[in-house]
PDB file of C-alpha atoms and ligand atoms in Angstrom:
ATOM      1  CA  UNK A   1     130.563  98.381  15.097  1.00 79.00           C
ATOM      2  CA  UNK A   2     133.097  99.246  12.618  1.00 88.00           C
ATOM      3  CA  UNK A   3     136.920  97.796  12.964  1.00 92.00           C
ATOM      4  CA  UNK A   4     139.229 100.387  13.169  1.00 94.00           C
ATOM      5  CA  UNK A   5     142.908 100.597  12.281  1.00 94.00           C
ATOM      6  CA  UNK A   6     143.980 100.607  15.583  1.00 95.00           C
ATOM      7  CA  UNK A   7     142.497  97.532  16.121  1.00 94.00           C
ATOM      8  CA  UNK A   8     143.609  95.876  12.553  1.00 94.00           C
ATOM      9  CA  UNK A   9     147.327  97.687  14.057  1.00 95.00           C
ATOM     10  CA  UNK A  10     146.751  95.445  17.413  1.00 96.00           C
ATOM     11  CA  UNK A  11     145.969  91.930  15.517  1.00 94.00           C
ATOM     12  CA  UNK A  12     148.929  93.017  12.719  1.00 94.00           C
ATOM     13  CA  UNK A  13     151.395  93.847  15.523  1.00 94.00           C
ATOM     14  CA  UNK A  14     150.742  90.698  17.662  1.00 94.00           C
ATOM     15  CA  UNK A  15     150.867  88.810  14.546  1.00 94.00           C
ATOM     16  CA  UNK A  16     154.546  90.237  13.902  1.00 93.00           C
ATOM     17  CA  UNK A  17     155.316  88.773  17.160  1.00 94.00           C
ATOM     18  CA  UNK A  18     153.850  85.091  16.862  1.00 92.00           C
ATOM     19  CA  UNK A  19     155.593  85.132  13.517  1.00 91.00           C
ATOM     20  CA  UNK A  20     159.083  85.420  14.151  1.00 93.00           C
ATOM     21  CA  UNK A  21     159.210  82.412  16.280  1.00 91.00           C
ATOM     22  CA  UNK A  22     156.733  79.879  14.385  1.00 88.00           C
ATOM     23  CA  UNK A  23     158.069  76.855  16.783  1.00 87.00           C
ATOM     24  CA  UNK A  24     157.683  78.370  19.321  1.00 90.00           C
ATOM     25  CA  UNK A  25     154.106  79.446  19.475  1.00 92.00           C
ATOM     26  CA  UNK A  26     152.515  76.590  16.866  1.00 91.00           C
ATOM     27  CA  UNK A  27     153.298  74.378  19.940  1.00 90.00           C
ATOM     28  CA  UNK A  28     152.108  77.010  22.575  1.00 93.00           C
ATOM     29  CA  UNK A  29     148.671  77.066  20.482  1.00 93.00           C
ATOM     30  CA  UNK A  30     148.500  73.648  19.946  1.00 91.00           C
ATOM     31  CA  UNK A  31     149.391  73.172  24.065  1.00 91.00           C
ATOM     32  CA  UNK A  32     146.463  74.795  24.386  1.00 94.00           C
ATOM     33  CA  UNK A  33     144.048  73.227  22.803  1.00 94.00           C
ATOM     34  CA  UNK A  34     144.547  70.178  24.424  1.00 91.00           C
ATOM     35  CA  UNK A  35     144.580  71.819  27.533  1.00 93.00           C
ATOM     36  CA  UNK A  36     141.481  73.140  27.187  1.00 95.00           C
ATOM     37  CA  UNK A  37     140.309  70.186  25.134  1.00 92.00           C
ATOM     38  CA  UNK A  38     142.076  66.819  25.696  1.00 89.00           C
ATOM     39  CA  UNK A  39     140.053  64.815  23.568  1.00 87.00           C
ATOM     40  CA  UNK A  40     141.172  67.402  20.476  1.00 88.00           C
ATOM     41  CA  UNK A  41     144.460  65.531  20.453  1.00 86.00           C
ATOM     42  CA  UNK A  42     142.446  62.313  18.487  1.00 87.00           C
ATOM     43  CA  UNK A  43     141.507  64.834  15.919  1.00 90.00           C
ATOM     44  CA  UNK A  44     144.562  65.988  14.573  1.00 88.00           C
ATOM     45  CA  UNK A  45     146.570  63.342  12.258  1.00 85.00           C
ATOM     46  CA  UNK A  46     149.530  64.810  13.145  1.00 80.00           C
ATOM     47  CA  UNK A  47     149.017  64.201  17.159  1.00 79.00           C
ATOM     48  CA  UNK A  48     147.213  61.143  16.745  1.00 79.00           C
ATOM     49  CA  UNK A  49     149.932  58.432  17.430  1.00 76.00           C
ATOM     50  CA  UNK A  50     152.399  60.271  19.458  1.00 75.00           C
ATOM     51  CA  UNK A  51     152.600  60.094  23.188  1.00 74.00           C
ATOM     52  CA  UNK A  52     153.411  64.329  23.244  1.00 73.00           C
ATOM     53  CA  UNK A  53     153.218  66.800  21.301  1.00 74.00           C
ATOM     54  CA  UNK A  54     155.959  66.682  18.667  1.00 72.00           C
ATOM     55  CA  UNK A  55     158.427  69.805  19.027  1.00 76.00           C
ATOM     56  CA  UNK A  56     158.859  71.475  15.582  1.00 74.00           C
ATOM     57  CA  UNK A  57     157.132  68.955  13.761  1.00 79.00           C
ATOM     58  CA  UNK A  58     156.607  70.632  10.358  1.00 82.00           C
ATOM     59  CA  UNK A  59     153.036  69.932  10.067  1.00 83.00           C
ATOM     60  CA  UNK A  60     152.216  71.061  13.136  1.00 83.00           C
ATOM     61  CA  UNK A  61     154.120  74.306  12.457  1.00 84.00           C
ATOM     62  CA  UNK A  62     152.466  74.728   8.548  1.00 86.00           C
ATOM     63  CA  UNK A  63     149.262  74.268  10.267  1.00 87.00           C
ATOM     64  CA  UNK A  64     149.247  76.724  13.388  1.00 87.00           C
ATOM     65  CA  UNK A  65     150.633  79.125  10.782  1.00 90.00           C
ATOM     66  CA  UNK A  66     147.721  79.054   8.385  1.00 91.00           C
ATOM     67  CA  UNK A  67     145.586  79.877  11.432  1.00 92.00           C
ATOM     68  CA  UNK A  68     147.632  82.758  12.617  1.00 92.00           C
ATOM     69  CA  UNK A  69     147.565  84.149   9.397  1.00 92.00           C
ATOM     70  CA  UNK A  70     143.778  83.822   7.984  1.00 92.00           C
ATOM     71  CA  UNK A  71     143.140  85.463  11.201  1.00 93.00           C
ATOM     72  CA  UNK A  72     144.896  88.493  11.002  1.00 92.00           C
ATOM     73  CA  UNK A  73     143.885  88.580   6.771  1.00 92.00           C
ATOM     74  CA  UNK A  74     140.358  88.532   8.939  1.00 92.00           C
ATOM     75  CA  UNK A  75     141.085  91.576  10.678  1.00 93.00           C
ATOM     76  CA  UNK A  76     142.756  93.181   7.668  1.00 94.00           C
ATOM     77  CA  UNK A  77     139.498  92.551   5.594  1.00 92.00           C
ATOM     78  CA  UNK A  78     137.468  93.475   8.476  1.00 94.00           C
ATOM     79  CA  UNK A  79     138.846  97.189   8.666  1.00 95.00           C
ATOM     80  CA  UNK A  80     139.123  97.165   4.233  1.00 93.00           C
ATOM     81  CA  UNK A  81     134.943  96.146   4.079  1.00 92.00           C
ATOM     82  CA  UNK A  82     133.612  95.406   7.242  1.00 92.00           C
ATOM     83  CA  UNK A  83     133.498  92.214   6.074  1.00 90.00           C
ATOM     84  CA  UNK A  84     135.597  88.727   6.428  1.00 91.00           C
ATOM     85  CA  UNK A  85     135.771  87.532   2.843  1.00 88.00           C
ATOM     86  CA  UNK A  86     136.961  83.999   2.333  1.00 89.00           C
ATOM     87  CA  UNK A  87     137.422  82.545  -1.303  1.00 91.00           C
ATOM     88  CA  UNK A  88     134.003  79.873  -2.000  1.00 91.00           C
ATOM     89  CA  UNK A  89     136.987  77.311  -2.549  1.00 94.00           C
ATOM     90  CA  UNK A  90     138.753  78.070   0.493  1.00 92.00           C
ATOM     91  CA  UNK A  91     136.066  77.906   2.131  1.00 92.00           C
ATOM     92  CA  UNK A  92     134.339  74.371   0.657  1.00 94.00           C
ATOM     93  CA  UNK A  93     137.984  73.366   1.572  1.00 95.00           C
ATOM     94  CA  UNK A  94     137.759  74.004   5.219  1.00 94.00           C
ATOM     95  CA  UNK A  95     134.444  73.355   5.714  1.00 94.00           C
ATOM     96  CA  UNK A  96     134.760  69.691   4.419  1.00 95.00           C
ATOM     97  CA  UNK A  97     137.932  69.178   6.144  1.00 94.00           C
ATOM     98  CA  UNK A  98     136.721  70.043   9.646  1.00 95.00           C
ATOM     99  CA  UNK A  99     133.222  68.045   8.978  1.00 94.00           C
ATOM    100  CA  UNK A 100     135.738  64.856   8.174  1.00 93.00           C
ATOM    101  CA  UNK A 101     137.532  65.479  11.182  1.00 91.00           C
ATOM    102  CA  UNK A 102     134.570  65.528  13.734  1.00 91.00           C
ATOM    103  CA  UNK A 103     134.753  69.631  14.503  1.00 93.00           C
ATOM    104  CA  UNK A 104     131.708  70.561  15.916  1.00 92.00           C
ATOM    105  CA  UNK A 105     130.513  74.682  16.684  1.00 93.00           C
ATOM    106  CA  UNK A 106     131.432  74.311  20.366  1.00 93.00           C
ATOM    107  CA  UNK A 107     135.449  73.400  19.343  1.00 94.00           C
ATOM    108  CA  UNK A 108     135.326  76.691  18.146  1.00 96.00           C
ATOM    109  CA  UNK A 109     135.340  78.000  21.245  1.00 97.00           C
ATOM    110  CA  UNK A 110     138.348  76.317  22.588  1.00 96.00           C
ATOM    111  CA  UNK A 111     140.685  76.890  19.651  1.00 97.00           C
ATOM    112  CA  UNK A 112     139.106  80.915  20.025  1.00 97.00           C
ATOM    113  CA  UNK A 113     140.796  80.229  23.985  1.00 97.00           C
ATOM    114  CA  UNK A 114     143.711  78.931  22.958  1.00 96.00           C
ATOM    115  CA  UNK A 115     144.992  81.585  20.020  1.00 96.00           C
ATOM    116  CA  UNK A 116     144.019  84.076  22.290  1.00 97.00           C
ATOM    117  CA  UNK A 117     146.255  82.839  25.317  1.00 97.00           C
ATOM    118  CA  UNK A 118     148.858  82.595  22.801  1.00 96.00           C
ATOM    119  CA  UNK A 119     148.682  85.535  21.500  1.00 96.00           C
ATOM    120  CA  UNK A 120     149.112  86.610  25.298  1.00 96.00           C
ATOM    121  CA  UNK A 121     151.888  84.930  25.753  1.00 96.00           C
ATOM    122  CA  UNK A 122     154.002  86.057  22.655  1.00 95.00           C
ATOM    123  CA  UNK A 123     152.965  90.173  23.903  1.00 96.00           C
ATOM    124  CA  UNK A 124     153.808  89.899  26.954  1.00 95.00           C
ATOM    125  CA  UNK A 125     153.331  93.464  28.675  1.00 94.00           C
ATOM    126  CA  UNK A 126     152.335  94.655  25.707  1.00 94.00           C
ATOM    127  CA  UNK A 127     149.304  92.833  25.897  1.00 96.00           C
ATOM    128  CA  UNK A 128     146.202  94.627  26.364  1.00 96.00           C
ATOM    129  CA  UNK A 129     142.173  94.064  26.111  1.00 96.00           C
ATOM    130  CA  UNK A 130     141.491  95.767  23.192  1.00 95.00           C
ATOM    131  CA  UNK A 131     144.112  93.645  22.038  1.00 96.00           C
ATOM    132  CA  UNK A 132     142.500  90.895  22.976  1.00 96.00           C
ATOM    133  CA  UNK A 133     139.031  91.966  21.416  1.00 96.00           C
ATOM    134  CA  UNK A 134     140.415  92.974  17.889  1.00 95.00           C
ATOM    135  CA  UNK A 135     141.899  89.396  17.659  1.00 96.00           C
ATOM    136  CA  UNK A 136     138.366  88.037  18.890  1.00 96.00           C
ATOM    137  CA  UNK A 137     136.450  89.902  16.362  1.00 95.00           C
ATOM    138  CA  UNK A 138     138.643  88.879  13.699  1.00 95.00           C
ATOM    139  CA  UNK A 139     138.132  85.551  14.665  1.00 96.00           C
ATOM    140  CA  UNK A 140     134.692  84.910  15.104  1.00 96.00           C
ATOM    141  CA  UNK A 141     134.013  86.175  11.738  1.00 94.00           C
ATOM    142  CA  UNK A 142     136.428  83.968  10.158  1.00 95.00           C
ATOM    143  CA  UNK A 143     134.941  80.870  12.180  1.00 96.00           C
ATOM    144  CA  UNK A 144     131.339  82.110  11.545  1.00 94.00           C
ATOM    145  CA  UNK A 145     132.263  81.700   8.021  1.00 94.00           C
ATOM    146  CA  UNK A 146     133.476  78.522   8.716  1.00 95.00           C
ATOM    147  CA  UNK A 147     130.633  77.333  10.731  1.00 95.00           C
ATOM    148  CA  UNK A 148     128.148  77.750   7.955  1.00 93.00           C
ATOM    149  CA  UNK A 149     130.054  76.011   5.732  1.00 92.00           C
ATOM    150  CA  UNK A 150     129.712  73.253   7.535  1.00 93.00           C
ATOM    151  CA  UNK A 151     126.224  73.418   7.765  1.00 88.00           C
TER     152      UNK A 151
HETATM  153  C1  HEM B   1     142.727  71.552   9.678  1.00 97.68           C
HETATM  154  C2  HEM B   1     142.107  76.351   9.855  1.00 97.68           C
HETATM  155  C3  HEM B   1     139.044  75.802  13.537  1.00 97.68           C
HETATM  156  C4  HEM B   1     140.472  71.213  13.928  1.00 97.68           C
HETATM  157  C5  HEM B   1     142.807  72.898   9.401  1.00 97.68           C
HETATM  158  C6  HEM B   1     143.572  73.479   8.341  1.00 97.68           C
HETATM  159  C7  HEM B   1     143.395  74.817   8.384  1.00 97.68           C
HETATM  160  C8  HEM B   1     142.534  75.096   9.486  1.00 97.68           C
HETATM  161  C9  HEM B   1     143.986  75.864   7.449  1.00 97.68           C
HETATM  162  C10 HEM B   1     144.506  72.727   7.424  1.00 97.68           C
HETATM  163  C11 HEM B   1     143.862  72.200   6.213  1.00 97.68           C
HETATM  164  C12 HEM B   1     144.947  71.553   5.388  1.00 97.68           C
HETATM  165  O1  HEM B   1     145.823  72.260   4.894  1.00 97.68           O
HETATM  166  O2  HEM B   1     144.906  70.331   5.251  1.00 97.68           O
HETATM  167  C13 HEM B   1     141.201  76.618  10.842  1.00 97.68           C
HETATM  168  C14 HEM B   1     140.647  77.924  11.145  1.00 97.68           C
HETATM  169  C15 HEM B   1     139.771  77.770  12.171  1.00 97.68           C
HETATM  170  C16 HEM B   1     139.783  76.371  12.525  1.00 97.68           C
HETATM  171  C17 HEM B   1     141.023  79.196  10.398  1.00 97.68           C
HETATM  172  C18 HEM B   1     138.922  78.780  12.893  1.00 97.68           C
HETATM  173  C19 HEM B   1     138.659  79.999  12.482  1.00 97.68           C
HETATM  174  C20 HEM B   1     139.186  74.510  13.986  1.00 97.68           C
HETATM  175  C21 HEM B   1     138.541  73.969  15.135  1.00 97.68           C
HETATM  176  C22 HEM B   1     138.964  72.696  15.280  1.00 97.68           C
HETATM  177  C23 HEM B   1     139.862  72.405  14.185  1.00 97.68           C
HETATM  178  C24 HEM B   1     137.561  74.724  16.013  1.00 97.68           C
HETATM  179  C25 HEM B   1     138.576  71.754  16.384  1.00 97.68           C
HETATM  180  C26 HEM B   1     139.435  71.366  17.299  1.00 97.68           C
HETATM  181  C27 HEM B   1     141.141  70.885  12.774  1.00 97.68           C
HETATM  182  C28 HEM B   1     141.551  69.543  12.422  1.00 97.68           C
HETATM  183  C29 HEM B   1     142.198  69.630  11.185  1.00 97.68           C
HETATM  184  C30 HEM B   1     142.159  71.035  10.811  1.00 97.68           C
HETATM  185  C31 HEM B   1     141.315  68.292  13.247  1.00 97.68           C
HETATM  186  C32 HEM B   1     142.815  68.499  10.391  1.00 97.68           C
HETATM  187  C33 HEM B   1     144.245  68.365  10.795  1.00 97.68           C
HETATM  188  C34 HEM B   1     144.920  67.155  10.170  1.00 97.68           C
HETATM  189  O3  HEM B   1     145.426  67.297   9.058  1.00 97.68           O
HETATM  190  O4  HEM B   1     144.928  66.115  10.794  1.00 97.68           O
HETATM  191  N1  HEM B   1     142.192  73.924  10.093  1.00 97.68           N
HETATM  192  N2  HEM B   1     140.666  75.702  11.705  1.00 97.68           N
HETATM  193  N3  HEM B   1     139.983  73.534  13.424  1.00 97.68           N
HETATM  194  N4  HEM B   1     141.522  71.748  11.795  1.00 97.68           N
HETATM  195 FE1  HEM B   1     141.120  73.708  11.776  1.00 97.68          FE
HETATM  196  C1  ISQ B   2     143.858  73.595  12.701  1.00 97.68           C
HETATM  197  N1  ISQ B   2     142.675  74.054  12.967  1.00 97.68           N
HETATM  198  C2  ISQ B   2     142.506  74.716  14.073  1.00 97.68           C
HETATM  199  C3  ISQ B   2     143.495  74.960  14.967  1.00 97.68           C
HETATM  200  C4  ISQ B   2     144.752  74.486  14.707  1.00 97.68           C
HETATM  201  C5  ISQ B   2     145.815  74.695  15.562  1.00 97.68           C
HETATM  202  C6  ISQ B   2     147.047  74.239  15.261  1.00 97.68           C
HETATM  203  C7  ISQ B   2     147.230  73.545  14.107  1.00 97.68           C
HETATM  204  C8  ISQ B   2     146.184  73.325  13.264  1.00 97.68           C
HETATM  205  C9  ISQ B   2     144.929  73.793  13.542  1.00 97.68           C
END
């Protein structure tokens, strides 16, 4: 089913949201994910050898950004060619970087969960469904992409 602009509008607006308070909603995401996923927390450098989560920790930050973002360039591709395009070295990058960190297809899931709760969060009333599915499509293409790479 084709992506429309209303629903590359949705992810774009949201993303205007998130973006304007970075702190904020890097550690909301990353909240999540553990949440959802304690045993994530071993994963993640960053997280490894701190009792909490850090608060504003820039890495942290830098990181839930990059995700924000190559998700709604996801959407924005999605509506463009009906397609989620991701550079071969971006890609190789990724791929190898969640294989040496012990991601596995199922984690995919729970990080799917937890942008998507955050995302919830940030909208507020404004959230909707379709809201909701736009940023879902978006995703799973990007992490399909993903995926095989780490095949
Ligand atoms: C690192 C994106 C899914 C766990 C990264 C980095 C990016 C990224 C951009 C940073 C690479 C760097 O600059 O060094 C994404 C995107 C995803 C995704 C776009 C889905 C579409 C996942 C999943 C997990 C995960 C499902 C599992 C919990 C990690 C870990 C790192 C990482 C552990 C390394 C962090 C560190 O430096 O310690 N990811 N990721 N990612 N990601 Fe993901
Ligand atoms: C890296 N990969 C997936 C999810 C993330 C969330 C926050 C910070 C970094 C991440």
């Amino acid at each position: 089913m084709e992506f429309t602009e209303k629903e590359e509008g949705l992810v774009k607006e949201s993303w205007d949201v998130l973006n304007k308070d970075l702190p904020l909603y890097s550690l909301h995401f990353f909240t999540q994910i553990l949440e959802i996923a304690p045993a994530a927390k071993g994963m993640f450098s960053f997280l490894r050898d701190s009792e909490q989560i850090p608060q504003n920790n820039p890495k942290l930050k830098a990181h839930a950004l990059k995700v924000f973002k190559m998700t709604c360039e996801a959407a924005i591709q999605l509506r463009e060619k009906g397609e989620v395009v991701v550079s071969e070295t971006t890609l190789q990058y990724l791929g190898s970087v969640h294989l040496r960190n012990g991601v596995i297809d199922p984690h995919f899931e729970v990080v799917k969960e937890a942008l998507l709760r955050t995302v919830k969060k940030g909208m507020g009333e404004q959230w909707s469904e379709e809201m909701g599915n736009a940023w879902t499509r978006a995703y799973d293409q990007l992490a399909s992409a993903i995926k095989a790479e780490m095949k």
